[in-house]
mmCIF file of C-alpha atoms in Angstrom:
data_model
loop_
_atom_site.group_PDB
_atom_site.id
_atom_site.type_symbol
_atom_site.label_atom_id
_atom_site.label_comp_id
_atom_site.label_asym_id
_atom_site.label_seq_id
_atom_site.Cartn_x
_atom_site.Cartn_y
_atom_site.Cartn_z
ATOM 1 C CA UNK A 1 36.407 37.363 120.940
ATOM 2 C CA UNK A 2 39.438 39.598 121.351
ATOM 3 C CA UNK A 3 43.108 38.654 121.434
ATOM 4 C CA UNK A 4 45.119 38.910 124.669
ATOM 5 C CA UNK A 5 48.140 41.218 124.700
ATOM 6 C CA UNK A 6 51.247 40.440 126.750
ATOM 7 C CA UNK A 7 52.758 43.904 127.003
ATOM 8 C CA UNK A 8 56.250 44.813 128.174
ATOM 9 C CA UNK A 9 56.357 48.189 129.890
ATOM 10 C CA UNK A 10 60.129 48.506 130.020
ATOM 11 C CA UNK A 11 62.411 49.257 132.957
ATOM 12 C CA UNK A 12 59.961 51.430 134.892
ATOM 13 C CA UNK A 13 60.276 54.846 133.273
ATOM 14 C CA UNK A 14 56.901 55.745 131.698
ATOM 15 C CA UNK A 15 58.771 57.547 128.902
ATOM 16 C CA UNK A 16 60.511 54.309 127.934
ATOM 17 C CA UNK A 17 57.435 52.287 127.008
ATOM 18 C CA UNK A 18 56.747 51.804 123.317
ATOM 19 C CA UNK A 19 54.034 53.791 121.569
ATOM 20 C CA UNK A 20 52.136 50.540 120.923
ATOM 21 C CA UNK A 21 52.359 49.518 124.592
ATOM 22 C CA UNK A 22 51.103 52.899 125.767
ATOM 23 C CA UNK A 23 48.150 52.830 123.352
ATOM 24 C CA UNK A 24 47.150 49.326 124.459
ATOM 25 C CA UNK A 25 47.465 50.207 128.151
ATOM 26 C CA UNK A 26 45.304 53.304 127.680
ATOM 27 C CA UNK A 27 42.631 51.486 125.621
ATOM 28 C CA UNK A 28 42.532 48.276 127.675
ATOM 29 C CA UNK A 29 39.305 47.119 129.276
ATOM 30 C CA UNK A 30 41.137 44.739 131.627
ATOM 31 C CA UNK A 31 44.754 44.873 132.849
ATOM 32 C CA UNK A 32 46.512 42.225 134.909
ATOM 33 C CA UNK A 33 49.795 43.541 136.340
ATOM 34 C CA UNK A 34 52.291 42.740 139.086
ATOM 35 C CA UNK A 35 51.797 45.459 141.662
ATOM 36 C CA UNK A 36 55.251 45.095 143.161
ATOM 37 C CA UNK A 37 56.982 45.366 139.754
ATOM 38 C CA UNK A 38 54.980 47.894 137.731
ATOM 39 C CA UNK A 39 55.493 51.516 138.832
ATOM 40 C CA UNK A 40 52.367 53.492 139.804
ATOM 41 C CA UNK A 41 53.091 56.014 136.994
ATOM 42 C CA UNK A 42 52.550 53.246 134.446
ATOM 43 C CA UNK A 43 49.490 51.800 136.194
ATOM 44 C CA UNK A 44 47.971 55.322 136.055
ATOM 45 C CA UNK A 45 48.050 55.072 132.250
ATOM 46 C CA UNK A 46 45.261 52.466 132.585
ATOM 47 C CA UNK A 47 42.600 55.137 132.220
ATOM 48 C CA UNK A 48 39.509 52.949 131.993
ATOM 49 C CA UNK A 49 40.666 49.428 132.756
ATOM 50 C CA UNK A 50 39.470 47.020 135.367
ATOM 51 C CA UNK A 51 42.748 46.364 137.261
ATOM 52 C CA UNK A 52 43.907 43.051 138.736
ATOM 53 C CA UNK A 53 47.110 42.813 140.796
ATOM 54 C CA UNK A 54 48.698 39.477 139.855
ATOM 55 C CA UNK A 55 50.612 39.405 143.136
ATOM 56 C CA UNK A 56 47.307 38.607 144.851
ATOM 57 C CA UNK A 57 46.312 35.878 142.381
ATOM 58 C CA UNK A 58 47.343 32.308 141.577
ATOM 59 C CA UNK A 59 48.221 31.375 137.969
ATOM 60 C CA UNK A 60 44.871 29.693 137.358
ATOM 61 C CA UNK A 61 42.986 32.827 138.414
ATOM 62 C CA UNK A 62 45.150 35.015 136.169
ATOM 63 C CA UNK A 63 44.448 32.753 133.208
ATOM 64 C CA UNK A 64 40.713 32.768 133.971
ATOM 65 C CA UNK A 65 40.686 36.586 133.931
ATOM 66 C CA UNK A 66 42.559 36.663 130.608
ATOM 67 C CA UNK A 67 40.398 33.986 128.978
ATOM 68 C CA UNK A 68 36.987 35.022 130.259
ATOM 69 C CA UNK A 69 37.430 38.671 129.313
ATOM 70 C CA UNK A 70 38.911 37.907 125.872
ATOM 71 C CA UNK A 71 35.916 35.654 125.152
ATOM 72 C CA UNK A 72 33.617 38.562 126.105
ATOM 73 C CA UNK A 73 35.376 40.686 123.461
ATOM 74 C CA UNK A 74 37.223 42.886 125.921
ATOM 75 C CA UNK A 75 40.699 44.274 125.222
ATOM 76 C CA UNK A 76 42.864 42.408 127.741
ATOM 77 C CA UNK A 77 46.445 43.337 128.645
ATOM 78 C CA UNK A 78 48.783 41.229 130.758
ATOM 79 C CA UNK A 79 51.305 43.889 131.739
ATOM 80 C CA UNK A 80 54.908 42.824 132.393
ATOM 81 C CA UNK A 81 57.926 44.723 133.610
ATOM 82 C CA UNK A 82 60.767 44.818 131.084
ATOM 83 C CA UNK A 83 60.072 42.507 128.156
ATOM 84 C CA UNK A 84 57.640 39.575 128.483
ATOM 85 C CA UNK A 85 59.957 37.249 126.563
ATOM 86 C CA UNK A 86 62.826 37.565 129.063
ATOM 87 C CA UNK A 87 61.992 35.705 132.278
ATOM 88 C CA UNK A 88 58.350 36.692 131.823
ATOM 89 C CA UNK A 89 57.022 33.150 132.353
ATOM 90 C CA UNK A 90 54.344 33.596 129.682
ATOM 91 C CA UNK A 91 54.659 30.189 128.007
ATOM 92 C CA UNK A 92 52.096 28.407 130.169
ATOM 93 C CA UNK A 93 49.553 31.190 129.654
ATOM 94 C CA UNK A 94 50.100 31.393 125.882
ATOM 95 C CA UNK A 95 49.888 27.594 125.567
ATOM 96 C CA UNK A 96 46.591 27.627 127.456
ATOM 97 C CA UNK A 97 45.243 30.441 125.277
ATOM 98 C CA UNK A 98 46.135 28.434 122.146
ATOM 99 C CA UNK A 99 44.265 25.412 123.545
ATOM 100 C CA UNK A 100 41.205 27.628 124.044
ATOM 101 C CA UNK A 101 41.497 29.039 120.511
ATOM 102 C CA UNK A 102 42.266 32.541 121.778
ATOM 103 C CA UNK A 103 44.794 34.591 119.850
ATOM 104 C CA UNK A 104 47.508 36.531 121.644
ATOM 105 C CA UNK A 105 50.231 38.994 120.801
ATOM 106 C CA UNK A 106 53.470 39.774 122.626
ATOM 107 C CA UNK A 107 54.390 43.466 122.611
ATOM 108 C CA UNK A 108 58.087 43.873 123.434
ATOM 109 C CA UNK A 109 59.411 46.261 126.034
ATOM 110 C CA UNK A 110 62.798 47.848 126.541
ATOM 111 C CA UNK A 111 64.582 45.373 128.732
ATOM 112 C CA UNK A 112 66.529 46.471 131.802
ATOM 113 C CA UNK A 113 69.932 45.441 130.481
ATOM 114 C CA UNK A 114 69.582 47.949 127.637
ATOM 115 C CA UNK A 115 68.326 50.655 130.007
ATOM 116 C CA UNK A 116 71.224 49.869 132.364
ATOM 117 C CA UNK A 117 73.802 50.222 129.589
ATOM 118 C CA UNK A 118 72.236 53.549 128.603
ATOM 119 C CA UNK A 119 72.198 54.770 132.218
ATOM 120 C CA UNK A 120 75.866 53.808 132.590
ATOM 121 C CA UNK A 121 76.744 55.340 129.228
ATOM 122 C CA UNK A 122 78.507 52.179 128.110
ATOM 123 C CA UNK A 123 78.525 49.769 125.196
ATOM 124 C CA UNK A 124 77.914 46.078 125.689
ATOM 125 C CA UNK A 125 79.943 45.087 122.627
ATOM 126 C CA UNK A 126 83.359 46.478 121.731
ATOM 127 C CA UNK A 127 85.491 45.683 118.688
ATOM 128 C CA UNK A 128 88.544 43.733 119.780
ATOM 129 C CA UNK A 129 86.982 42.892 123.149
ATOM 130 C CA UNK A 130 83.691 41.073 122.531
ATOM 131 C CA UNK A 131 80.925 40.965 119.964
ATOM 132 C CA UNK A 132 78.792 38.617 122.067
ATOM 133 C CA UNK A 133 76.273 39.188 124.852
ATOM 134 C CA UNK A 134 75.122 36.354 127.118
ATOM 135 C CA UNK A 135 71.847 36.899 128.990
ATOM 136 C CA UNK A 136 71.326 34.455 131.858
ATOM 137 C CA UNK A 137 70.515 34.137 135.538
ATOM 138 C CA UNK A 138 72.485 32.653 138.398
ATOM 139 C CA UNK A 139 71.428 29.236 139.576
ATOM 140 C CA UNK A 140 69.265 29.292 142.665
ATOM 141 C CA UNK A 141 65.871 27.618 143.010
ATOM 142 C CA UNK A 142 65.752 27.358 139.224
ATOM 143 C CA UNK A 143 68.465 24.889 138.222
ATOM 144 C CA UNK A 144 70.524 25.314 135.048
ATOM 145 C CA UNK A 145 72.187 22.669 132.851
ATOM 146 C CA UNK A 146 75.935 22.155 133.383
ATOM 147 C CA UNK A 147 76.736 23.838 130.053
ATOM 148 C CA UNK A 148 74.966 26.967 131.370
ATOM 149 C CA UNK A 149 76.819 27.223 134.685
ATOM 150 C CA UNK A 150 78.437 30.626 135.129
ATOM 151 C CA UNK A 151 81.955 29.168 135.071
ATOM 152 C CA UNK A 152 81.174 27.526 131.695
ATOM 153 C CA UNK A 153 79.606 30.643 130.168
ATOM 154 C CA UNK A 154 82.516 32.749 131.438
ATOM 155 C CA UNK A 155 84.890 30.786 129.196
ATOM 156 C CA UNK A 156 83.470 32.753 126.246
ATOM 157 C CA UNK A 157 84.769 36.043 127.734
ATOM 158 C CA UNK A 158 81.619 37.718 126.422
ATOM 159 C CA UNK A 159 79.617 40.481 128.053
ATOM 160 C CA UNK A 160 77.423 38.695 130.596
ATOM 161 C CA UNK A 161 74.055 39.977 131.778
ATOM 162 C CA UNK A 162 72.498 38.428 134.894
ATOM 163 C CA UNK A 163 68.818 38.791 135.661
ATOM 164 C CA UNK A 164 67.155 38.057 139.009
ATOM 165 C CA UNK A 165 70.551 37.458 140.596
ATOM 166 C CA UNK A 166 71.779 40.526 142.487
ATOM 167 C CA UNK A 167 71.429 38.657 145.794
ATOM 168 C CA UNK A 168 73.906 36.072 144.436
ATOM 169 C CA UNK A 169 76.566 38.534 143.273
ATOM 170 C CA UNK A 170 79.371 37.056 145.414
ATOM 171 C CA UNK A 171 78.856 33.620 143.878
ATOM 172 C CA UNK A 172 78.596 35.114 140.380
ATOM 173 C CA UNK A 173 81.974 36.838 140.802
ATOM 174 C CA UNK A 174 83.624 33.638 142.095
ATOM 175 C CA UNK A 175 82.231 31.555 139.234
ATOM 176 C CA UNK A 176 83.146 34.169 136.595
ATOM 177 C CA UNK A 177 86.746 34.267 137.841
ATOM 178 C CA UNK A 178 86.819 30.462 137.916
ATOM 179 C CA UNK A 179 85.688 30.512 134.269
ATOM 180 C CA UNK A 180 88.457 32.858 133.183
ATOM 181 C CA UNK A 181 87.517 36.468 133.832
ATOM 182 C CA UNK A 182 90.217 38.528 135.545
ATOM 183 C CA UNK A 183 89.634 40.257 138.873
ATOM 184 C CA UNK A 184 89.959 43.588 137.034
ATOM 185 C CA UNK A 185 86.985 42.895 134.732
ATOM 186 C CA UNK A 186 84.533 45.832 134.937
ATOM 187 C CA UNK A 187 81.245 44.983 136.668
ATOM 188 C CA UNK A 188 78.055 46.954 137.238
ATOM 189 C CA UNK A 189 75.204 45.897 139.522
ATOM 190 C CA UNK A 190 72.034 47.669 138.372
ATOM 191 C CA UNK A 191 68.773 47.645 140.256
ATOM 192 C CA UNK A 192 65.695 49.463 138.934
ATOM 193 C CA UNK A 193 67.291 50.872 135.762
ATOM 194 C CA UNK A 194 65.324 53.982 134.841
ATOM 195 C CA UNK A 195 68.048 55.888 132.982
ATOM 196 C CA UNK A 196 68.974 57.954 136.028
ATOM 197 C CA UNK A 197 72.679 58.616 136.483
#
C-alpha cells in the first residue's frame, strides 16, 4: 500500500511549484487533477501517470481512484491549484482515507494571495498600518457565521484576502466600507496570479 499525496501546484506558474511537488508529479503513477484549474504546462510534468480529470468525476469516483490505486501500491497524487489546505475541500477525502487505513500527506503549494502580492510588488503587512492578514471568502452559496461577515471582519482594519469572490466585488466593497474601511483604501483584484506584471 502507498500513501496518497494531496499536492498543491501553486498559482499556475510551473516555476512556482515546490521541488517536492514537482518530484511527486513526475514520479506519480496516477494523478487526479482539475482540468479547468491546473495549467497544461503543469499537467505535462506528469511524465508517466495515468491522468484523471476531476471535473468529469463525482467525489465518490475520485475517492475510489485514490483508494484503489493506493491499495495497489501505486504512487497517487491528487493535484490541487494553489494550496490544498486553502479552500481545497480535502477533508472528506482525507477522512475517508483514514477510515480505510490509508496514509496521506499534504504537500503545500504557493497560494495565490502570496503570488498576487509578489506580482503587485507590495507587502501585506506594514508597521503602523497592520500586522494582521485575514483570509476569507465572500458569502454566496456557502454561508458564513455572523462573526465572519465582511462588515464584521472589516472592523479589524487588517489586510483582507478574498478567495473565490471576484464576481462579488461590489458587495465586498460595500460591506468593507460598512465595517470601517475608507473609500480610499487600496484594493487589488487579482485573477490567475502567475507573477506577471
